[in-house]
Every structure is written in structure tokens, then in C-alpha cells.
Short mmCIF file of C-alpha atoms in Angstrom, two decimals:
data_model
loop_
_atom_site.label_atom_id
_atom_site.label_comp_id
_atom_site.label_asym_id
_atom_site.label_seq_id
_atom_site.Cartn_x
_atom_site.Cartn_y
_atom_site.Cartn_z
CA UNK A 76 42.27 38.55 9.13
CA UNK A 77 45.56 37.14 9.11
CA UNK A 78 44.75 34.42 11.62
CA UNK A 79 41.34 33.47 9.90
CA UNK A 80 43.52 33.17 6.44
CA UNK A 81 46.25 30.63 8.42
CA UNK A 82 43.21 28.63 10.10
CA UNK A 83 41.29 28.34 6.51
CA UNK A 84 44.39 27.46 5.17
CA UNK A 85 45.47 25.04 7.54
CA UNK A 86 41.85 23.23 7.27
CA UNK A 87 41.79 23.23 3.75
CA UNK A 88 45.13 21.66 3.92
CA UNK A 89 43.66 18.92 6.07
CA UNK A 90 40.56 17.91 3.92
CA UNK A 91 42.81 17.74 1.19
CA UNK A 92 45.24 15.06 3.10
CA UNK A 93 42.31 13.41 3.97
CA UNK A 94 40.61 13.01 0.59
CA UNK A 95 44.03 11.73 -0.76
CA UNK A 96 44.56 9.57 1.82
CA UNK A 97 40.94 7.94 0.81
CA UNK A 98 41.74 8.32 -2.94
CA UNK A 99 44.82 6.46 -2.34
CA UNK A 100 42.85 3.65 0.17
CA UNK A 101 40.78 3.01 -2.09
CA UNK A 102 43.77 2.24 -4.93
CA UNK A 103 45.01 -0.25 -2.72
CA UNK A 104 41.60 -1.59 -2.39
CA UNK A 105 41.18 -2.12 -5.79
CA UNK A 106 44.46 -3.98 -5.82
CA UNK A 107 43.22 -6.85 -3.43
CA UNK A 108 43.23 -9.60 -6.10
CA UNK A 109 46.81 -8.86 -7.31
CA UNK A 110 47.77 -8.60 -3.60
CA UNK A 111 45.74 -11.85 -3.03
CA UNK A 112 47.82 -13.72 -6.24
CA UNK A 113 51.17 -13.27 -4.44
CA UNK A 114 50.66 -14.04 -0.76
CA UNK A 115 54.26 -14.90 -0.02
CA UNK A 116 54.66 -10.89 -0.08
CA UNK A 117 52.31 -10.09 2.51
CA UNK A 118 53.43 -12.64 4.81
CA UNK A 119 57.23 -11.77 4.49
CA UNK A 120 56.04 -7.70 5.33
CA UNK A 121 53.51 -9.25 8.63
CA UNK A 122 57.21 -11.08 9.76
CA UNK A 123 58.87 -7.88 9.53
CA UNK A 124 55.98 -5.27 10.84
CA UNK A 125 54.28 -7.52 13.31
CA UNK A 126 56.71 -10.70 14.53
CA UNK A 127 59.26 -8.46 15.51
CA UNK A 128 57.25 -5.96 17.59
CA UNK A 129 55.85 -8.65 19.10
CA UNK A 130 58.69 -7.86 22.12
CA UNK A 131 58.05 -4.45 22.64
CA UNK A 132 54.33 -4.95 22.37
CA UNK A 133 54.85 -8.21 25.17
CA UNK A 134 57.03 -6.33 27.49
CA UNK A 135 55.14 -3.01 27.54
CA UNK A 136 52.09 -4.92 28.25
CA UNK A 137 53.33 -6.88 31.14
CA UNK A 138 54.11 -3.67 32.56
CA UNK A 139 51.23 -1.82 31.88
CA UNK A 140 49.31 -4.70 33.14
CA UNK A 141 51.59 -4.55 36.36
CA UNK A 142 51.03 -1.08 36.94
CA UNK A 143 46.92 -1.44 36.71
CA UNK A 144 47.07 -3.94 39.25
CA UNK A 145 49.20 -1.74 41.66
CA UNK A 146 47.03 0.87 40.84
CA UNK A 147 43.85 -0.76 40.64
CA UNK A 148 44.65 -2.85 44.15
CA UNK A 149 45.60 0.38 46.20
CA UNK A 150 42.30 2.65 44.98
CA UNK A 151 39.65 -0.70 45.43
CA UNK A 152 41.31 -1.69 48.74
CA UNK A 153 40.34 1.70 50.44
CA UNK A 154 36.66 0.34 49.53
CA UNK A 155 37.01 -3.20 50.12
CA UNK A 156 36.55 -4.32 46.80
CA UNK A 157 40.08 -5.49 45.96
CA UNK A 158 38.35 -8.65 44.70
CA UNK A 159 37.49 -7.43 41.63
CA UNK A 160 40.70 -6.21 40.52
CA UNK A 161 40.64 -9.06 38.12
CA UNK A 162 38.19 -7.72 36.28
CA UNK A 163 39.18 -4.27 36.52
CA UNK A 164 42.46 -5.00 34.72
CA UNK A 165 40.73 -6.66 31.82
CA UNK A 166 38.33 -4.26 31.20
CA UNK A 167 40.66 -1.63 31.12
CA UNK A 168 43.17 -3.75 28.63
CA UNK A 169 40.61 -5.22 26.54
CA UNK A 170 38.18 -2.03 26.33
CA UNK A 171 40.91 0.81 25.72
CA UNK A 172 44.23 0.72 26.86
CA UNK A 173 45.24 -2.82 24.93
CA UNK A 174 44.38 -1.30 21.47
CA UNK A 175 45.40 1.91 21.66
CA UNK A 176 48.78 1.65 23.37
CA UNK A 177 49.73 -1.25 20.95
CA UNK A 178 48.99 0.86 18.33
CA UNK A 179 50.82 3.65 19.10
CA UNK A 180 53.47 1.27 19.90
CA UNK A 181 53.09 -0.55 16.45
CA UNK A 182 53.25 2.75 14.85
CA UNK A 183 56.43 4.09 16.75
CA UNK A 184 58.19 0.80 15.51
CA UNK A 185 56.88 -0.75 12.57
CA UNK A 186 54.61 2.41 10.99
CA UNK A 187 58.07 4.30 10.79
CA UNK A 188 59.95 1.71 9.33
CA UNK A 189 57.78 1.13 6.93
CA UNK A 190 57.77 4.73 5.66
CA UNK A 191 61.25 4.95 6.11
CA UNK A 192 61.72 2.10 3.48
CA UNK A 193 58.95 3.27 0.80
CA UNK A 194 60.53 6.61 1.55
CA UNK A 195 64.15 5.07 0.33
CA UNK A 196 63.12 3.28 -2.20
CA UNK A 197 61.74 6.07 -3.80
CA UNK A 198 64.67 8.20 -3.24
CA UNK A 199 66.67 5.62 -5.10
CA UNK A 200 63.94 5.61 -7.86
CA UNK A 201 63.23 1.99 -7.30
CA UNK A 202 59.83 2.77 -7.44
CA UNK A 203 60.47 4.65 -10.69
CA UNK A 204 62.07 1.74 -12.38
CA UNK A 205 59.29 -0.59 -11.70
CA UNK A 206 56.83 1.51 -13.89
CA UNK A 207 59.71 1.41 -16.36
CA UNK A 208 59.19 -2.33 -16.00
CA UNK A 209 55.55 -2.04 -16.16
CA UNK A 210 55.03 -3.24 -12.19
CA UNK A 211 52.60 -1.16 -10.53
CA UNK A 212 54.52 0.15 -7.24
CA UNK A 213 51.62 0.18 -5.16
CA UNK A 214 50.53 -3.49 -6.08
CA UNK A 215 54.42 -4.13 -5.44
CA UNK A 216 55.36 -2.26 -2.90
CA UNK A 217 52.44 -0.48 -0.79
CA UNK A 218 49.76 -3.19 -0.64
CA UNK A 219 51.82 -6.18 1.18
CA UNK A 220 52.63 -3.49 3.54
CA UNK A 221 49.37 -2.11 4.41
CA UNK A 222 47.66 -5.42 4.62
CA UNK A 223 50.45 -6.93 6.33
CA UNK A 224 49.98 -3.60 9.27
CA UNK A 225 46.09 -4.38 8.92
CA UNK A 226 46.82 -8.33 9.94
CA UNK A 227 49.31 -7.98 12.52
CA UNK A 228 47.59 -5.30 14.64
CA UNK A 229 45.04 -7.34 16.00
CA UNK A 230 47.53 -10.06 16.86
CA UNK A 231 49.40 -7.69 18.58
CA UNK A 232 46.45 -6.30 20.56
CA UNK A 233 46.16 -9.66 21.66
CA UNK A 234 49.54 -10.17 22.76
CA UNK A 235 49.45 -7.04 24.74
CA UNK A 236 46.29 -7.75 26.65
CA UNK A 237 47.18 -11.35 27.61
CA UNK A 238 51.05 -9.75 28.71
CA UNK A 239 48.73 -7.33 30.33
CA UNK A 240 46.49 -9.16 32.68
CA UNK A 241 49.09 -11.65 32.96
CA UNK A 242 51.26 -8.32 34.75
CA UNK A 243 48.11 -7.79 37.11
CA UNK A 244 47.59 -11.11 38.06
CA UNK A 245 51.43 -11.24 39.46
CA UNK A 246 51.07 -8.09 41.12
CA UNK A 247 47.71 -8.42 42.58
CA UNK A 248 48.00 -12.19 43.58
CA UNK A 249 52.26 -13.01 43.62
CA UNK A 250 52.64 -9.97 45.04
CA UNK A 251 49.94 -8.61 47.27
CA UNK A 252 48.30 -11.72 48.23
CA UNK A 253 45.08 -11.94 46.33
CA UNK A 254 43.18 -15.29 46.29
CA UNK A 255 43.86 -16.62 42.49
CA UNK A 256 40.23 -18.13 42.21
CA UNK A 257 38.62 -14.71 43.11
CA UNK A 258 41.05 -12.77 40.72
CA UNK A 259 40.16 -15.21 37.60
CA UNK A 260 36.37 -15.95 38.51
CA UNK A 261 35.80 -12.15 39.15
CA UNK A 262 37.04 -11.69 35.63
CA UNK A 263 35.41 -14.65 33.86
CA UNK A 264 32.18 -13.63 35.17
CA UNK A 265 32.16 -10.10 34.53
CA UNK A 266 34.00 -10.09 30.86
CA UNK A 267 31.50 -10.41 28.03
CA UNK A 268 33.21 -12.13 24.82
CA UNK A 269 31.01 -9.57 22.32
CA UNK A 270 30.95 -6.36 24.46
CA UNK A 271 34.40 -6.10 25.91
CA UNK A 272 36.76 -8.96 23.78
CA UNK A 273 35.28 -8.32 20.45
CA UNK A 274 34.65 -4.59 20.51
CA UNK A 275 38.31 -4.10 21.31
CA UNK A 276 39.51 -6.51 18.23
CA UNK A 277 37.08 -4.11 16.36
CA UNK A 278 39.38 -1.24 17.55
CA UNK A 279 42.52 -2.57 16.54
CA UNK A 280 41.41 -3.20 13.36
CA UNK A 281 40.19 0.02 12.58
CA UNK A 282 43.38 1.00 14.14
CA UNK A 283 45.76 -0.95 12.25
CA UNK A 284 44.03 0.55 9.00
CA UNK A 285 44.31 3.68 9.93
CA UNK A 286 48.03 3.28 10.86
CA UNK A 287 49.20 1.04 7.77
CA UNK A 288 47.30 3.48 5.63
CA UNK A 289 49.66 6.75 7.03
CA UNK A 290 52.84 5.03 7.14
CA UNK A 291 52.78 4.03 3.25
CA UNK A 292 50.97 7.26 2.32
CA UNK A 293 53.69 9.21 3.71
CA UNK A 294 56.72 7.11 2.65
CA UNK A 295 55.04 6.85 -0.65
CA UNK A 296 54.43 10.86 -1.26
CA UNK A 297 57.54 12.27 0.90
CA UNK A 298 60.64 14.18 -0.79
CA UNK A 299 62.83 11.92 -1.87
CA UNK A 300 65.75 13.23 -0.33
CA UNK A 301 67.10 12.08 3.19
CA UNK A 302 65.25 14.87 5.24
CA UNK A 303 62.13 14.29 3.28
CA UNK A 304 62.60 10.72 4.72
CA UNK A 305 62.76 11.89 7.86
CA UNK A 306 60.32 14.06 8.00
CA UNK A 307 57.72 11.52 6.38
CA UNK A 308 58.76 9.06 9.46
CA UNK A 309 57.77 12.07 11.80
CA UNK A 310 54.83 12.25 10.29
CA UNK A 311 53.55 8.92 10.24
CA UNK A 312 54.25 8.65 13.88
CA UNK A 313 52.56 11.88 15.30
CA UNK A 314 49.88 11.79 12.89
CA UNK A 315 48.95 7.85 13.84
CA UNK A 316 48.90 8.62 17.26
CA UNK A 317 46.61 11.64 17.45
CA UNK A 318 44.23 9.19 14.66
CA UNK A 319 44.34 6.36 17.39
CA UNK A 320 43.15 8.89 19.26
CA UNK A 321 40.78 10.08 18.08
CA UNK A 322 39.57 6.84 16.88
CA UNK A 323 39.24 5.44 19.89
CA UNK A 324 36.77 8.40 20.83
CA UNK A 325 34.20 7.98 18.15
CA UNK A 326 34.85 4.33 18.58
CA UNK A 327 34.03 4.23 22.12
CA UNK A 328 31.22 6.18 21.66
CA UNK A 329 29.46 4.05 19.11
CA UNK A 330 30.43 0.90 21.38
CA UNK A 331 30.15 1.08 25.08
CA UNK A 332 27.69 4.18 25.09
#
């Protein structure tokens, strides 16, 4: 009985996180035309969330394109089809591993940060004096954030599956000697703009939200004490990744099935 109590606890606990999670969505979608009044605010939050993980999300994508390639080259070779490892590496970058690594990588770096800084500001009751001052925190504070994680994460998707296939083509053609016409054709011929290119920027999206909406839930509602802080950052980590996750599942089924 004991263990049927902590499981209906535990899943209670979880609907209720996720209906406040869409209460509080839905807040900062009703603040769109205050957040669309002061631009400047967004913009500044998509340099700091998005234009400086653009490194991370470059580098990691060179070398997760580079390892495809090896990959890819040394399985289709036993076959004879090493020609179409062009195509291979795309679809694999554009389709599923381009979104979701970058946005598990966007919310290691800039989904923590971001809590981490709601999370201070409300432990030095910043947040608090702004309702003193009649400014709505969330229309301050948590909306140029979210929208600016919704924004960037396509961008960076982007970033990491041109880094990516730009990684296969030097292993597959610098380095193991495939023809560069058959590499490229291979993949212009096979890759569909709506199916593959567009179905992944539809993933990122949906992955961005989902991320941006975590990160300033949790700063926004954690303890305000420094180990509250920390364990909000935790939080938005972990709980982005296993979302990704299982977006990308329900996503994949409605979209390449």
C-alpha cells in the first residue's frame, strides 16, 4: 500500500507541475503585446541565451557531424554504398540528432543560466520591488527570456546541422577520399526541404518552448535561498532533457510515421 501511496503521490505531483507550468504559459502569452512594446529587451536576453552558445552549439556539431561520417562511412562501406553517406549525415542531423542535441545543449548552458538569474533576483527581492513599483515581473523579467529561448533555438539548430554536415563532409571526403560531387548530389537529391528541413525547425521550436518555459518556471518559483537556486538550475536541466525527449518521440511519430 505504501508503494501505491508514493506512486499516486508522485503522479499527482506531476499533473500538478504540469498544469502550472500551462497556467503560467499561458500568463506569458497573454503578455505578448507588452513584450512586443519593448523589443530592445528580448533582443538583449536572445544575445545572451543564444549568441553566446552559438560556440558550444558550432563545435559540438562539427564533431558530431565528424563522428556520423566515420561511423556512417565504415557501416555503408561493408555494403558498398559509401556514396550515400552524404545523405545519411543530413538526415540524421536534420531529422533528430540536430534538434535534440542542441537543445539539450541550449538547456545545459543558457536554460540554467537563465534560472539561475530569475532565481537571484528573486532571492534579492528584485522581483518583489518591482510589484512595489507596480511592474509586472513576468512582463519584466520572464517574457524577454522565454521568447528570447523560443527565437534562438531554431537558429541554433541551424548552426548545429550546417557545423554538422560540414564535420561529415571533411571526414568522409578530406579524410577518406569520397568524391565531393557524389557526397553533395547524394544529399541534394535525397533531402526534401518540407519532410526532413522543415519538420526538424518544427522540432526545435517546440523544443525551445518547452525549454524556455522550464528554465523561467523554475527560477521564477524556486526557494529563494542559494540552494534553492541551485536546485532550481538542476531542475531545469534534467527536467528539459527528459522533455526533449520525450518530445522528440511524439514528434517523430506525428512526422516521419
Amino acid at each position: 500500500m505504501n508503494f501505491i501511496q508514493t506512486i499516486g503521490t508522485k503522479t499527482l505531483a506531476f499533473i500538478q507541475t504540469l498544469g502550472a507550468n500551462a497556467l503560467f504559459l499561458l500568463n506569458i502569452l497573454l503578455l505578448l503585446p507588452q513584450s512586443l512594446l519593448r523589443p530592445r529587451l528580448t533582443v538583449r536576453q536572445m544575445y545572451f541565451s543564444g549568441v553566446l552558445s552559438v560556440l558550444i552549439i558550432a563545435v559540438s556539431g562539427l564533431f558530431v557531424g565528424m563522428v556520423i561520417g566515420l561511423q556512417g562511412y565504415t557501416q555503408l562501406a561493408k555494403f558498398k554504398s559509401a556514396d550515400v553517406l552524404g545523405f545519411m549525415v543530413a538526415a540524421s542531423l536534420l531529422r533528430e540528432l540536430g534538434p535534440v542535441l542542441a537543445a539539450i545543449l541550449f538547456a545545459s548552458s543558457a536554460g540554467g543560466a537563465m534560472t539561475s538569474e530569475i532565481g537571484l533576483m528573486k532571492t534579492t527581492e528584485q522581483l518583489e520591488a518591482m510589484n512595489v513599483m507596480a511592474v509586472n515581473p513576468v512582463a519584466r523579467v520572464v517574457a524577454p527570456r522565454f521568447w528570447a529561448g523560443v527565437i534562438s533555438m531554431p537558429l541554433l539548430a541551424c548552426i548545429f546541422n550546417v557545423a554538422g554536415i560540414y564535420g561529415g563532409y571533411l571526414v568522409g571526403v578530406e579524410w577518406l577520399g569520397l568524391d565531393a560531387g557524389i557526397f553533395w548530389s547524394n544529399m541534394q537529391n535525397n533531402i526534401d526541404v518540407s519532410y526532413d528541413v522543415i519538420n526538424g525547425l518544427i522540432k526545435s521550436l517546440c523544443f525551445g518552448t518547452a525549454v524556455a518555459l522550464i528554465a523561467v518556471y523554475q527560477g521564477f518559483h524556486c526557494v529563494p535561498t542559494a540552494e534553492g537556486i541551485l536546485r532550481a538550475s538542476t531542475r531545469t536541466v534534467v527536467s528539459s532533457a527528459l522533455a526533449v525527449l520525450a518530445l522528440d518521440f511524439i514528434l517523430t511519430a506525428f512526422m516521419f510515421t
